Amino acid sequence: MTPLLIQEFQNICGKENVWEDKVERAAYSYDAAVLDPVIPALVLRPTTQEALGRSVALCNQNGVPLTVRGSGTNLSGGTIPYAHGVVIVTNGLKRIVEINEADMYAVVEPGVVTAKFAAAVEQKKLFYPPDPGSQAVSTLGGNVAENAGGLRGLKYGVTKDYVMGIHFFDVNGELIKTGSRTVKCATGYNLGALLVGSEGTLGVFSRIILKLIPLPAHRKSMMATFPTMRSASETVSAIIAAHVVPATLEIMDQFTIQAVENFSHAGLPTEAAALLLIEVDGHPAQVEDDAARVETICREHGAEGVRVASTAAERDGVWAARRSALSALAQLKPTLVLEDATVPRSRIPEMIVALEEIAKQYDLTIGTFGHAGDGNLHPTILTDKRNSSEWKRVEAGIEAIFDRALAMGGTLSGEHGTGIAKARFLAKETTAGTILYSRRIKAALDPNNILNPGKIIGE
Ligand SMILES: Cc1cc2nc3c(=O)[nH]c(=O)nc-3n(C[C@H](O)[C@H](O)[C@H](O)COP(=O)(O)OP(=O)(O)OC[C@H]3O[C@@H](n4cnc5c(N)ncnc54)[C@H](O)[C@@H]3O)c2cc1C
């Protein structure tokens, strides 16, 4: 990085938004994945659309790799930069440009924090359902780039289901607009669909048009305790098979329950072997009906207790506790590997057994929780990366988890993306032809390979 180039970035972004100091740069060298940090050559914080586009173009003209970063909460190494590259952090682009109540959409800049956006639309009795466990910190740009899921995926889908359009800067700094503000749009190629989940490898989002839906009138949350993870997971399948679709259907094993309770003191039953946390929402009459059916199914499948949250504070407390699962487990060991291999939901009981077998076979401590209702479990391996023999077993265990999920017709990632962490496993899930097509798309849109190199399809 020459002084002249740094000067040009300063001219574009303002001197105060270009960070050269090693300590400042080190803060952008890692994300939430367990991967070795890489300190970038420079960090930029553009605060205008123009500065964002010009920064991208300047990187390309000079062959400087660039990694866009929202809040760096991704779990797949998506924001680990290149040593001689630039990190472009989006928290200077955090305007909610428009919330259109009549047409139920919003236009946002990429650096808007997910929970702040959800709260802003809720004030207008509108609803933006995608809710990653990290929503208090993560950004909408990061969510779209990872196609983030969350606790409500079962009923409401994931981020891709709410993206109506994306405006992005291509590698030359040209503004490309996809999608529209209409509910339907069948014009041209569906380029937006290609950009969702592209993890910063195909373009840099500058604005996103998001679909909103009416806020559900009523919600009811309940907690059911079970004697085994197997009975809890069979209950999940039974609820789905009965065609009841809760907004949220989460599972936790005893190890996770105890860690979460020690961390959050929300009143979770630490003696339970397994827990289902369920929320139903909608019209009040429908909510009552669904809640009654869910309770019956839980009891028929051996639930030891079913508790309905009686106040909003109680409900919010339980969900906040659930969202703290990763942080709670992270307190127990120096290294935490949280996976998200996903199976068709009817195979959840089988996957639970597989995880128990893998923990035993590789002598690993695995806490399991996750979005059981959509087949997306988060087996979390607690370890210490400095212990090299244990780390080898961890790596073997992770691969075994992927293999078992794929054998059940599942996928490597339900919501955390591919990044660096899963790039080498891609061929296990998809064909050589699909990888070749992906490489051709990347080469066509980014011939100099400067947009987040090494992610998804590897080097
Ligand atoms: C405690 C915790 C709980 C979590 N729970 C969930 C969960 O329930 N569901 C889930 O899906 N994930 C979850 N995650 C993972 C993570 O929060 C998501 O992947 C989230 O979408 C990342 O958002 P971010 O703003 O931190 O993006 P970052 O981590 O900064 O970036 C993620 C990717 O997006 C790209 N990117 C960012 N901004 C742009 C842009 N403007 N244009 C193009 N590309 C861009 C980056 O280059 C990178 O590849 C969790 C993480 C933590 C730490």
Short mmCIF file of C-alpha atoms and ligand atoms in Angstrom, two decimals:
data_model
loop_
_atom_site.label_atom_id
_atom_site.label_comp_id
_atom_site.label_asym_id
_atom_site.label_seq_id
_atom_site.Cartn_x
_atom_site.Cartn_y
_atom_site.Cartn_z
CA MET A 1 0.00 0.00 0.00
CA THR A 2 1.82 3.11 -1.18
CA PRO A 3 1.53 6.47 0.62
CA LEU A 4 0.02 7.87 -2.60
CA LEU A 5 -2.75 5.26 -2.60
CA ILE A 6 -3.48 5.87 1.09
CA GLN A 7 -3.71 9.57 0.27
CA GLU A 8 -6.25 8.79 -2.49
CA PHE A 9 -8.38 6.76 -0.06
CA GLN A 10 -8.20 9.67 2.38
CA ASN A 11 -9.38 12.04 -0.35
CA ILE A 12 -12.38 9.78 -0.98
CA CYS A 13 -13.38 8.81 2.57
CA GLY A 14 -11.92 11.65 4.65
CA LYS A 15 -8.69 11.32 6.66
CA GLU A 16 -10.60 10.40 9.83
CA ASN A 17 -12.20 7.41 8.06
CA VAL A 18 -8.96 5.76 6.91
CA TRP A 19 -7.20 3.76 9.60
CA GLU A 20 -3.53 2.93 9.15
CA ASP A 21 -2.53 2.26 12.74
CA LYS A 22 -1.69 -1.43 13.39
CA VAL A 23 -3.77 -1.59 16.57
CA GLU A 24 -6.82 -0.21 14.74
CA ARG A 25 -6.28 -2.55 11.82
CA ALA A 26 -5.92 -5.53 14.16
CA ALA A 27 -9.48 -4.94 15.35
CA TYR A 28 -10.62 -5.91 11.82
CA SER A 29 -8.44 -9.01 11.50
CA TYR A 30 -10.93 -11.60 12.74
CA ASP A 31 -14.62 -12.40 12.99
CA ALA A 32 -16.74 -14.84 15.02
CA ALA A 33 -15.31 -17.95 13.30
CA VAL A 34 -12.43 -19.93 14.81
CA LEU A 35 -9.84 -19.03 12.18
CA ASP A 36 -6.42 -17.41 12.35
CA PRO A 37 -6.63 -13.59 12.19
CA VAL A 38 -5.10 -11.65 9.29
CA ILE A 39 -4.33 -7.96 9.76
CA PRO A 40 -5.38 -5.91 6.70
CA ALA A 41 -3.18 -3.21 5.18
CA LEU A 42 -5.83 -0.51 5.62
CA VAL A 43 -9.34 -0.03 6.99
CA LEU A 44 -11.80 2.34 5.28
CA ARG A 45 -15.08 3.65 6.64
CA PRO A 46 -16.96 5.37 3.80
CA THR A 47 -19.88 7.48 4.99
CA THR A 48 -21.49 8.23 1.62
CA GLN A 49 -22.65 6.12 -1.29
CA GLU A 50 -20.21 7.92 -3.54
CA ALA A 51 -17.26 7.22 -1.23
CA LEU A 52 -18.22 3.53 -1.11
CA GLY A 53 -18.33 3.21 -4.91
CA ARG A 54 -15.11 5.15 -5.46
CA SER A 55 -13.30 3.10 -2.80
CA VAL A 56 -14.27 -0.15 -4.54
CA ALA A 57 -13.16 1.18 -7.92
CA LEU A 58 -9.82 2.38 -6.54
CA CYS A 59 -9.14 -1.03 -5.01
CA ASN A 60 -9.83 -2.69 -8.35
CA GLN A 61 -7.69 -0.25 -10.33
CA ASN A 62 -4.77 -0.99 -8.02
CA GLY A 63 -5.32 -4.74 -7.66
CA VAL A 64 -5.96 -4.38 -3.90
CA PRO A 65 -8.18 -7.15 -2.45
CA LEU A 66 -11.13 -5.81 -0.47
CA THR A 67 -13.29 -7.36 2.20
CA VAL A 68 -16.53 -5.62 3.17
CA ARG A 69 -17.41 -5.91 6.81
CA GLY A 70 -20.70 -5.26 8.59
CA SER A 71 -20.28 -6.13 12.27
CA GLY A 72 -17.99 -9.14 11.78
CA THR A 73 -20.34 -11.55 13.57
CA ASN A 74 -20.30 -14.15 10.80
CA LEU A 75 -19.29 -17.66 11.82
CA SER A 76 -17.61 -18.81 8.59
CA GLY A 77 -14.56 -16.53 8.24
CA GLY A 78 -16.36 -14.30 5.72
CA THR A 79 -14.60 -11.16 6.92
CA ILE A 80 -11.07 -12.47 7.42
CA PRO A 81 -9.19 -10.04 5.16
CA TYR A 82 -6.14 -10.34 2.95
CA ALA A 83 -2.90 -9.17 4.54
CA HIS A 84 -2.16 -6.67 1.76
CA GLY A 85 -5.83 -5.84 1.33
CA VAL A 86 -8.40 -3.35 2.51
CA VAL A 87 -11.33 -3.78 4.86
CA ILE A 88 -14.32 -1.57 4.06
CA VAL A 89 -16.47 -1.30 7.17
CA THR A 90 -20.10 -0.30 6.59
CA ASN A 91 -21.07 1.20 9.93
CA GLY A 92 -20.81 4.68 8.43
CA LEU A 93 -23.68 3.78 6.09
CA LYS A 94 -26.50 3.20 8.55
CA ARG A 95 -29.48 5.20 7.31
CA ILE A 96 -32.95 3.75 7.12
CA VAL A 97 -33.71 5.65 3.92
CA GLU A 98 -37.45 4.90 3.77
CA ILE A 99 -40.12 2.85 5.49
CA ASN A 100 -43.09 2.76 3.11
CA GLU A 101 -46.14 1.77 5.13
CA ALA A 102 -48.62 1.76 2.23
CA ASP A 103 -46.52 -0.52 0.02
CA MET A 104 -44.90 -2.37 2.92
CA TYR A 105 -41.24 -2.15 2.02
CA ALA A 106 -38.18 -0.35 3.35
CA VAL A 107 -34.99 0.95 1.77
CA VAL A 108 -31.89 0.72 3.95
CA GLU A 109 -28.18 1.24 3.80
CA PRO A 110 -26.10 -1.89 4.46
CA GLY A 111 -24.74 -0.85 7.87
CA VAL A 112 -28.15 -0.63 9.60
CA VAL A 113 -28.18 -2.89 12.68
CA THR A 114 -30.82 -5.63 12.28
CA ALA A 115 -32.58 -5.20 15.65
CA LYS A 116 -32.73 -1.42 15.27
CA PHE A 117 -34.41 -1.85 11.91
CA ALA A 118 -36.85 -4.46 13.27
CA ALA A 119 -37.78 -2.09 16.12
CA ALA A 120 -38.23 0.86 13.75
CA VAL A 121 -40.68 -1.02 11.53
CA GLU A 122 -42.48 -2.50 14.56
CA GLN A 123 -43.32 1.03 15.69
CA LYS A 124 -45.35 1.27 12.50
CA LYS A 125 -47.08 -2.06 13.23
CA LEU A 126 -45.01 -3.70 10.49
CA PHE A 127 -42.81 -6.77 10.80
CA TYR A 128 -39.37 -7.74 9.49
CA PRO A 129 -39.11 -11.38 10.63
CA PRO A 130 -35.48 -12.46 9.92
CA ASP A 131 -33.90 -12.48 13.38
CA PRO A 132 -30.43 -14.00 13.67
CA GLY A 133 -29.40 -14.66 17.27
CA SER A 134 -26.87 -11.85 16.73
CA GLN A 135 -29.48 -9.29 15.64
CA ALA A 136 -28.54 -6.78 18.35
CA VAL A 137 -25.18 -6.39 16.60
CA SER A 138 -25.33 -7.76 13.05
CA THR A 139 -26.08 -5.55 10.04
CA LEU A 140 -28.64 -5.92 7.28
CA GLY A 141 -25.83 -5.89 4.67
CA GLY A 142 -24.14 -8.78 6.48
CA ASN A 143 -27.49 -10.59 6.81
CA VAL A 144 -28.20 -10.33 3.08
CA ALA A 145 -24.63 -11.29 2.16
CA GLU A 146 -24.90 -14.41 4.37
CA ASN A 147 -28.59 -15.07 3.68
CA ALA A 148 -28.94 -15.14 7.45
CA GLY A 149 -31.64 -17.19 9.11
CA GLY A 150 -32.76 -17.00 12.68
CA LEU A 151 -35.32 -18.14 15.18
CA ARG A 152 -38.35 -17.46 13.00
CA GLY A 153 -37.19 -19.27 9.87
CA LEU A 154 -39.70 -22.06 10.32
CA LYS A 155 -42.79 -19.96 9.65
CA TYR A 156 -41.39 -16.83 8.04
CA GLY A 157 -38.36 -17.99 6.05
CA VAL A 158 -34.94 -16.37 5.98
CA THR A 159 -33.39 -13.14 4.72
CA LYS A 160 -33.69 -14.06 1.03
CA ASP A 161 -37.46 -14.20 1.41
CA TYR A 162 -37.51 -10.48 2.28
CA VAL A 163 -35.08 -9.05 -0.27
CA MET A 164 -36.98 -7.21 -3.02
CA GLY A 165 -33.98 -5.49 -4.51
CA ILE A 166 -30.29 -4.81 -4.05
CA HIS A 167 -28.28 -1.86 -5.28
CA PHE A 168 -24.61 -2.72 -5.39
CA PHE A 169 -21.32 -1.40 -6.65
CA ASP A 170 -19.64 -3.69 -9.08
CA VAL A 171 -15.90 -4.05 -9.05
CA ASN A 172 -15.52 -0.99 -11.31
CA GLY A 173 -17.50 1.13 -8.87
CA GLU A 174 -20.52 1.19 -11.18
CA LEU A 175 -23.90 1.21 -9.44
CA ILE A 176 -26.02 -1.80 -10.44
CA LYS A 177 -29.69 -1.90 -9.46
CA THR A 178 -31.59 -5.18 -9.12
CA GLY A 179 -35.23 -5.87 -8.24
CA SER A 180 -37.91 -3.24 -7.62
CA ARG A 181 -40.27 -1.76 -5.06
CA THR A 182 -43.17 -3.86 -6.39
CA VAL A 183 -44.34 -7.12 -4.85
CA LYS A 184 -43.89 -8.81 -8.21
CA CYS A 185 -40.94 -8.29 -10.52
CA ALA A 186 -40.20 -10.62 -13.43
CA THR A 187 -37.99 -8.32 -15.49
CA GLY A 188 -34.63 -9.62 -16.64
CA TYR A 189 -32.37 -12.07 -14.86
CA ASN A 190 -32.95 -12.43 -11.14
CA LEU A 191 -29.59 -10.90 -10.31
CA GLY A 192 -30.64 -10.06 -6.76
CA ALA A 193 -31.02 -13.77 -5.98
CA LEU A 194 -27.40 -14.27 -7.06
CA LEU A 195 -26.22 -11.48 -4.77
CA VAL A 196 -28.07 -12.77 -1.69
CA GLY A 197 -25.65 -15.11 0.05
CA SER A 198 -22.71 -13.99 -2.12
CA GLU A 199 -20.64 -13.11 0.99
CA GLY A 200 -19.04 -10.01 -0.51
CA THR A 201 -17.54 -11.93 -3.45
CA LEU A 202 -19.62 -10.50 -6.32
CA GLY A 203 -20.45 -6.90 -5.42
CA VAL A 204 -20.70 -4.42 -2.56
CA PHE A 205 -24.25 -3.63 -1.44
CA SER A 206 -25.01 0.04 -1.14
CA ARG A 207 -28.77 -0.09 -0.58
CA ILE A 208 -31.24 -2.90 0.04
CA ILE A 209 -35.01 -2.92 -0.53
CA LEU A 210 -36.68 -5.16 2.06
CA LYS A 211 -40.19 -6.57 2.18
CA LEU A 212 -42.25 -5.92 5.30
CA ILE A 213 -45.37 -7.76 6.46
CA PRO A 214 -48.08 -6.88 9.00
CA LEU A 215 -47.06 -7.34 12.64
CA PRO A 216 -48.83 -10.42 14.08
CA ALA A 217 -51.60 -9.35 16.44
CA HIS A 218 -50.88 -11.90 19.13
CA ARG A 219 -48.06 -14.17 20.37
CA LYS A 220 -47.82 -16.98 22.86
CA SER A 221 -44.58 -18.55 24.06
CA MET A 222 -44.20 -21.85 25.85
CA MET A 223 -41.48 -24.02 27.26
CA ALA A 224 -41.76 -27.84 27.26
CA THR A 225 -39.33 -30.06 29.16
CA PHE A 226 -38.47 -33.61 28.05
CA PRO A 227 -36.69 -36.62 29.57
CA THR A 228 -34.43 -37.10 26.50
CA MET A 229 -33.25 -35.15 23.44
CA ARG A 230 -34.73 -37.93 21.36
CA SER A 231 -38.27 -37.43 22.75
CA ALA A 232 -37.93 -33.66 22.31
CA SER A 233 -36.78 -34.02 18.73
CA GLU A 234 -39.53 -36.53 17.93
CA THR A 235 -42.00 -33.95 19.26
CA VAL A 236 -40.59 -31.40 16.78
CA SER A 237 -41.28 -33.79 13.91
CA ALA A 238 -44.76 -34.53 15.28
CA ILE A 239 -45.65 -30.83 15.50
CA ILE A 240 -44.57 -30.27 11.89
CA ALA A 241 -46.34 -33.44 10.73
CA ALA A 242 -49.56 -32.15 12.38
CA HIS A 243 -49.20 -29.07 10.11
CA VAL A 244 -49.00 -26.65 12.99
CA VAL A 245 -46.41 -24.03 12.02
CA PRO A 246 -45.06 -22.21 15.07
CA ALA A 247 -43.17 -18.97 14.45
CA THR A 248 -40.32 -20.45 16.45
CA LEU A 249 -39.47 -23.99 17.53
CA GLU A 250 -36.11 -24.22 19.28
CA ILE A 251 -34.39 -27.12 21.01
CA MET A 252 -31.72 -27.14 23.75
CA ASP A 253 -29.89 -30.03 25.37
CA GLN A 254 -29.18 -30.18 29.10
CA PHE A 255 -25.59 -29.00 28.74
CA THR A 256 -26.79 -25.86 26.93
CA ILE A 257 -29.73 -25.30 29.29
CA GLN A 258 -27.37 -25.28 32.27
CA ALA A 259 -24.85 -22.98 30.57
CA VAL A 260 -27.60 -20.56 29.51
CA GLU A 261 -29.22 -20.54 32.95
CA ASN A 262 -25.88 -19.85 34.67
CA PHE A 263 -25.37 -16.98 32.23
CA SER A 264 -28.85 -15.44 32.00
CA HIS A 265 -30.75 -16.50 35.17
CA ALA A 266 -33.99 -16.59 33.17
CA GLY A 267 -35.49 -19.47 35.17
CA LEU A 268 -34.77 -22.32 32.74
CA PRO A 269 -35.26 -25.82 34.24
CA THR A 270 -31.66 -27.00 34.65
CA GLU A 271 -32.73 -30.53 35.61
CA ALA A 272 -34.45 -31.12 32.23
CA ALA A 273 -32.61 -33.35 29.75
CA ALA A 274 -34.07 -31.36 26.86
CA LEU A 275 -36.13 -28.28 26.27
CA LEU A 276 -38.35 -27.04 23.47
CA LEU A 277 -39.03 -23.31 23.29
CA ILE A 278 -42.04 -22.62 21.13
CA GLU A 279 -43.79 -19.46 20.02
CA VAL A 280 -47.03 -19.33 18.04
CA ASP A 281 -48.32 -16.09 16.59
CA GLY A 282 -51.12 -14.66 14.47
CA HIS A 283 -54.82 -13.95 15.01
CA PRO A 284 -55.72 -14.43 18.72
CA ALA A 285 -58.16 -17.31 18.05
CA GLN A 286 -55.62 -19.10 15.85
CA VAL A 287 -52.91 -18.58 18.45
CA GLU A 288 -55.05 -20.17 21.19
CA ASP A 289 -55.87 -23.10 18.93
CA ASP A 290 -52.24 -23.66 17.83
CA ALA A 291 -50.96 -23.35 21.41
CA ALA A 292 -53.45 -25.97 22.63
CA ARG A 293 -52.51 -28.37 19.83
CA VAL A 294 -48.79 -27.90 20.46
CA GLU A 295 -49.27 -28.56 24.18
CA THR A 296 -51.23 -31.75 23.46
CA ILE A 297 -48.56 -33.02 21.05
CA CYS A 298 -45.82 -32.26 23.59
CA ARG A 299 -47.62 -34.21 26.32
CA GLU A 300 -48.37 -37.12 23.95
CA HIS A 301 -44.62 -37.35 23.30
CA GLY A 302 -43.61 -37.49 26.93
CA ALA A 303 -43.22 -33.85 27.94
CA GLU A 304 -42.65 -33.68 31.68
CA GLY A 305 -43.98 -30.15 31.86
CA VAL A 306 -45.34 -27.41 29.60
CA ARG A 307 -45.14 -23.83 30.86
CA VAL A 308 -46.78 -20.91 29.07
CA ALA A 309 -45.21 -17.47 29.56
CA SER A 310 -47.81 -15.40 31.38
CA THR A 311 -46.32 -11.94 30.86
CA ALA A 312 -44.47 -10.18 28.06
CA ALA A 313 -41.49 -9.76 30.39
CA GLU A 314 -41.36 -13.50 31.06
CA ARG A 315 -41.61 -14.22 27.33
CA ASP A 316 -38.90 -11.71 26.42
CA GLY A 317 -36.67 -13.09 29.19
CA VAL A 318 -36.84 -16.63 27.85
CA TRP A 319 -36.08 -15.56 24.27
CA ALA A 320 -33.23 -13.32 25.41
CA ALA A 321 -31.86 -16.35 27.28
CA ARG A 322 -32.10 -18.48 24.15
CA ARG A 323 -30.28 -15.81 22.15
CA SER A 324 -27.49 -15.86 24.69
CA ALA A 325 -26.75 -19.58 24.10
CA LEU A 326 -23.60 -18.99 22.08
CA SER A 327 -22.21 -16.45 24.55
CA ALA A 328 -23.11 -18.72 27.49
CA LEU A 329 -21.30 -21.71 25.99
CA ALA A 330 -18.34 -19.53 24.98
CA GLN A 331 -17.67 -18.85 28.66
CA LEU A 332 -16.94 -22.50 29.37
CA LYS A 333 -13.88 -23.18 27.18
CA PRO A 334 -11.30 -21.09 25.32
CA THR A 335 -12.49 -22.21 21.86
CA LEU A 336 -16.02 -22.72 20.63
CA VAL A 337 -16.91 -24.14 17.22
CA LEU A 338 -20.55 -23.61 16.38
CA GLU A 339 -21.78 -25.58 13.39
CA ASP A 340 -24.98 -25.34 11.39
CA ALA A 341 -25.16 -28.42 9.19
CA THR A 342 -28.86 -28.82 8.44
CA VAL A 343 -31.09 -31.80 7.70
CA PRO A 344 -34.63 -32.22 6.37
CA ARG A 345 -36.69 -31.64 9.49
CA SER A 346 -38.13 -35.15 9.65
CA ARG A 347 -34.51 -36.37 10.12
CA ILE A 348 -33.89 -34.24 13.24
CA PRO A 349 -34.24 -37.19 15.69
CA GLU A 350 -31.71 -39.15 13.61
CA MET A 351 -29.33 -36.17 13.55
CA ILE A 352 -29.58 -35.84 17.33
CA VAL A 353 -28.51 -39.49 17.68
CA ALA A 354 -25.72 -38.94 15.14
CA LEU A 355 -24.37 -36.00 17.15
CA GLU A 356 -24.34 -38.08 20.33
CA GLU A 357 -22.42 -40.82 18.47
CA ILE A 358 -19.91 -38.33 17.05
CA ALA A 359 -19.30 -36.79 20.48
CA LYS A 360 -18.57 -40.27 21.86
CA GLN A 361 -16.49 -41.46 18.89
CA TYR A 362 -14.19 -38.41 18.88
CA ASP A 363 -14.33 -37.83 22.64
CA LEU A 364 -15.70 -34.29 22.26
CA THR A 365 -17.86 -32.04 24.42
CA ILE A 366 -20.77 -30.98 22.22
CA GLY A 367 -23.63 -28.77 23.39
CA THR A 368 -26.58 -28.89 21.01
CA PHE A 369 -29.23 -26.27 20.49
CA GLY A 370 -30.83 -24.63 17.50
CA HIS A 371 -33.68 -24.07 15.14
CA ALA A 372 -35.05 -27.61 15.29
CA GLY A 373 -38.25 -26.65 13.50
CA ASP A 374 -36.38 -26.00 10.27
CA GLY A 375 -33.82 -28.79 10.65
CA ASN A 376 -31.04 -26.36 11.51
CA LEU A 377 -29.22 -27.58 14.62
CA HIS A 378 -26.20 -25.83 16.12
CA PRO A 379 -23.96 -28.54 17.57
CA THR A 380 -21.34 -26.53 19.44
CA ILE A 381 -17.97 -28.09 20.18
CA LEU A 382 -16.26 -26.77 23.29
CA THR A 383 -12.51 -27.12 23.11
CA ASP A 384 -9.12 -25.42 23.34
CA LYS A 385 -7.46 -24.86 19.99
CA ARG A 386 -4.03 -24.81 21.69
CA ASN A 387 -4.44 -28.51 22.51
CA SER A 388 -3.32 -29.86 19.14
CA SER A 389 -4.34 -33.50 19.63
CA GLU A 390 -7.82 -32.46 20.77
CA TRP A 391 -8.05 -29.99 17.88
CA LYS A 392 -7.37 -32.82 15.40
CA ARG A 393 -10.30 -34.71 16.90
CA VAL A 394 -12.44 -31.56 16.65
CA GLU A 395 -11.65 -31.23 12.93
CA ALA A 396 -12.48 -34.88 12.36
CA GLY A 397 -15.69 -34.46 14.37
CA ILE A 398 -16.76 -31.42 12.30
CA GLU A 399 -16.24 -33.33 9.08
CA ALA A 400 -18.21 -36.26 10.49
CA ILE A 401 -21.09 -33.89 11.32
CA PHE A 402 -21.13 -32.61 7.72
CA ASP A 403 -20.94 -36.16 6.33
CA ARG A 404 -23.83 -37.37 8.45
CA ALA A 405 -25.98 -34.35 7.55
CA LEU A 406 -25.27 -34.77 3.83
CA ALA A 407 -26.04 -38.49 4.02
CA MET A 408 -29.47 -37.54 5.39
CA GLY A 409 -30.14 -35.25 2.41
CA GLY A 410 -29.02 -32.15 4.32
CA THR A 411 -26.67 -29.28 3.62
CA LEU A 412 -23.32 -27.97 4.91
CA SER A 413 -24.85 -24.71 6.09
CA GLY A 414 -28.38 -23.71 6.96
CA GLU A 415 -27.56 -20.08 7.63
CA HIS A 416 -23.93 -19.33 8.45
CA GLY A 417 -22.65 -19.42 4.89
CA THR A 418 -19.57 -21.02 3.39
CA GLY A 419 -16.86 -18.40 3.86
CA ILE A 420 -13.41 -19.89 4.36
CA ALA A 421 -14.58 -22.41 6.95
CA LYS A 422 -16.56 -24.63 4.58
CA ALA A 423 -15.03 -23.81 1.17
CA ARG A 424 -13.00 -27.02 1.14
CA PHE A 425 -16.09 -29.14 1.79
CA LEU A 426 -18.15 -27.67 -1.06
CA ALA A 427 -17.42 -30.60 -3.39
CA LYS A 428 -19.00 -32.96 -0.85
CA GLU A 429 -22.39 -31.33 -1.35
CA THR A 430 -22.42 -30.12 -4.91
CA THR A 431 -21.20 -31.26 -8.34
CA ALA A 432 -17.97 -30.28 -10.08
CA GLY A 433 -20.14 -28.58 -12.71
CA THR A 434 -21.81 -26.37 -10.11
CA ILE A 435 -18.44 -25.30 -8.73
CA LEU A 436 -17.21 -24.57 -12.26
CA TYR A 437 -20.29 -22.40 -12.95
CA SER A 438 -19.73 -20.55 -9.70
CA ARG A 439 -16.09 -19.89 -10.64
CA ARG A 440 -17.16 -18.61 -14.08
CA ILE A 441 -19.67 -16.21 -12.52
CA LYS A 442 -17.02 -14.95 -10.11
CA ALA A 443 -14.46 -14.51 -12.93
CA ALA A 444 -16.97 -12.64 -15.10
CA LEU A 445 -17.97 -10.19 -12.36
CA ASP A 446 -14.59 -9.85 -10.68
CA PRO A 447 -11.84 -10.63 -13.22
CA ASN A 448 -9.05 -9.38 -10.94
CA ASN A 449 -10.35 -11.49 -8.02
CA ILE A 450 -10.31 -8.58 -5.57
CA LEU A 451 -13.81 -8.98 -4.06
CA ASN A 452 -13.31 -10.97 -0.85
CA PRO A 453 -10.96 -13.54 -2.41
CA GLY A 454 -10.83 -17.08 -1.06
CA LYS A 455 -14.41 -17.16 0.23
CA ILE A 456 -17.06 -19.73 -0.83
CA ILE A 457 -15.19 -21.24 -3.82
CA GLY A 458 -11.71 -21.03 -2.30
CA GLU A 459 -8.65 -19.59 -3.99
C1 LIG B 1 -24.02 -14.81 18.97
C2 LIG B 1 -24.26 -15.06 17.50
C3 LIG B 1 -25.48 -15.56 17.09
C4 LIG B 1 -25.73 -15.78 15.72
N1 LIG B 1 -26.94 -16.26 15.35
C5 LIG B 1 -27.21 -16.42 14.02
C6 LIG B 1 -28.48 -16.90 13.60
O1 LIG B 1 -29.37 -17.19 14.41
N2 LIG B 1 -28.69 -17.02 12.28
C7 LIG B 1 -27.73 -16.69 11.34
O2 LIG B 1 -27.98 -16.79 10.15
N3 LIG B 1 -26.51 -16.26 11.73
C8 LIG B 1 -26.22 -16.10 13.02
N4 LIG B 1 -24.99 -15.65 13.41
C9 LIG B 1 -23.98 -15.35 12.38
C10 LIG B 1 -23.94 -13.86 11.92
O3 LIG B 1 -24.49 -13.00 12.89
C11 LIG B 1 -24.65 -13.67 10.58
O4 LIG B 1 -23.91 -14.33 9.56
C12 LIG B 1 -24.83 -12.20 10.16
O5 LIG B 1 -25.59 -12.16 8.98
C13 LIG B 1 -23.54 -11.45 9.93
O6 LIG B 1 -23.81 -10.06 9.91
P1 LIG B 1 -22.64 -9.00 10.07
O7 LIG B 1 -23.19 -7.64 9.92
O8 LIG B 1 -21.89 -9.26 11.31
O9 LIG B 1 -21.76 -9.35 8.79
P2 LIG B 1 -20.20 -9.63 8.72
O10 LIG B 1 -19.84 -10.76 9.57
O11 LIG B 1 -19.47 -8.36 8.89
O12 LIG B 1 -20.09 -10.06 7.19
C14 LIG B 1 -20.67 -11.25 6.74
C15 LIG B 1 -20.44 -11.40 5.23
O13 LIG B 1 -21.17 -10.39 4.57
C16 LIG B 1 -20.33 -9.65 3.70
N5 LIG B 1 -20.84 -8.28 3.67
C17 LIG B 1 -21.08 -7.47 4.73
N6 LIG B 1 -21.56 -6.30 4.30
C18 LIG B 1 -21.63 -6.37 2.95
C19 LIG B 1 -22.04 -5.46 1.92
N7 LIG B 1 -22.45 -4.22 2.19
N8 LIG B 1 -21.98 -5.87 0.63
C20 LIG B 1 -21.55 -7.10 0.31
N9 LIG B 1 -21.14 -8.00 1.23
C21 LIG B 1 -21.18 -7.63 2.54
C22 LIG B 1 -18.94 -9.80 4.31
O14 LIG B 1 -17.91 -9.59 3.36
C23 LIG B 1 -18.98 -11.23 4.83
O15 LIG B 1 -18.67 -12.13 3.81
C24 LIG B 1 -24.71 -15.48 14.77
C25 LIG B 1 -23.47 -14.98 15.19
C26 LIG B 1 -23.24 -14.78 16.53
C27 LIG B 1 -21.90 -14.23 16.96
#
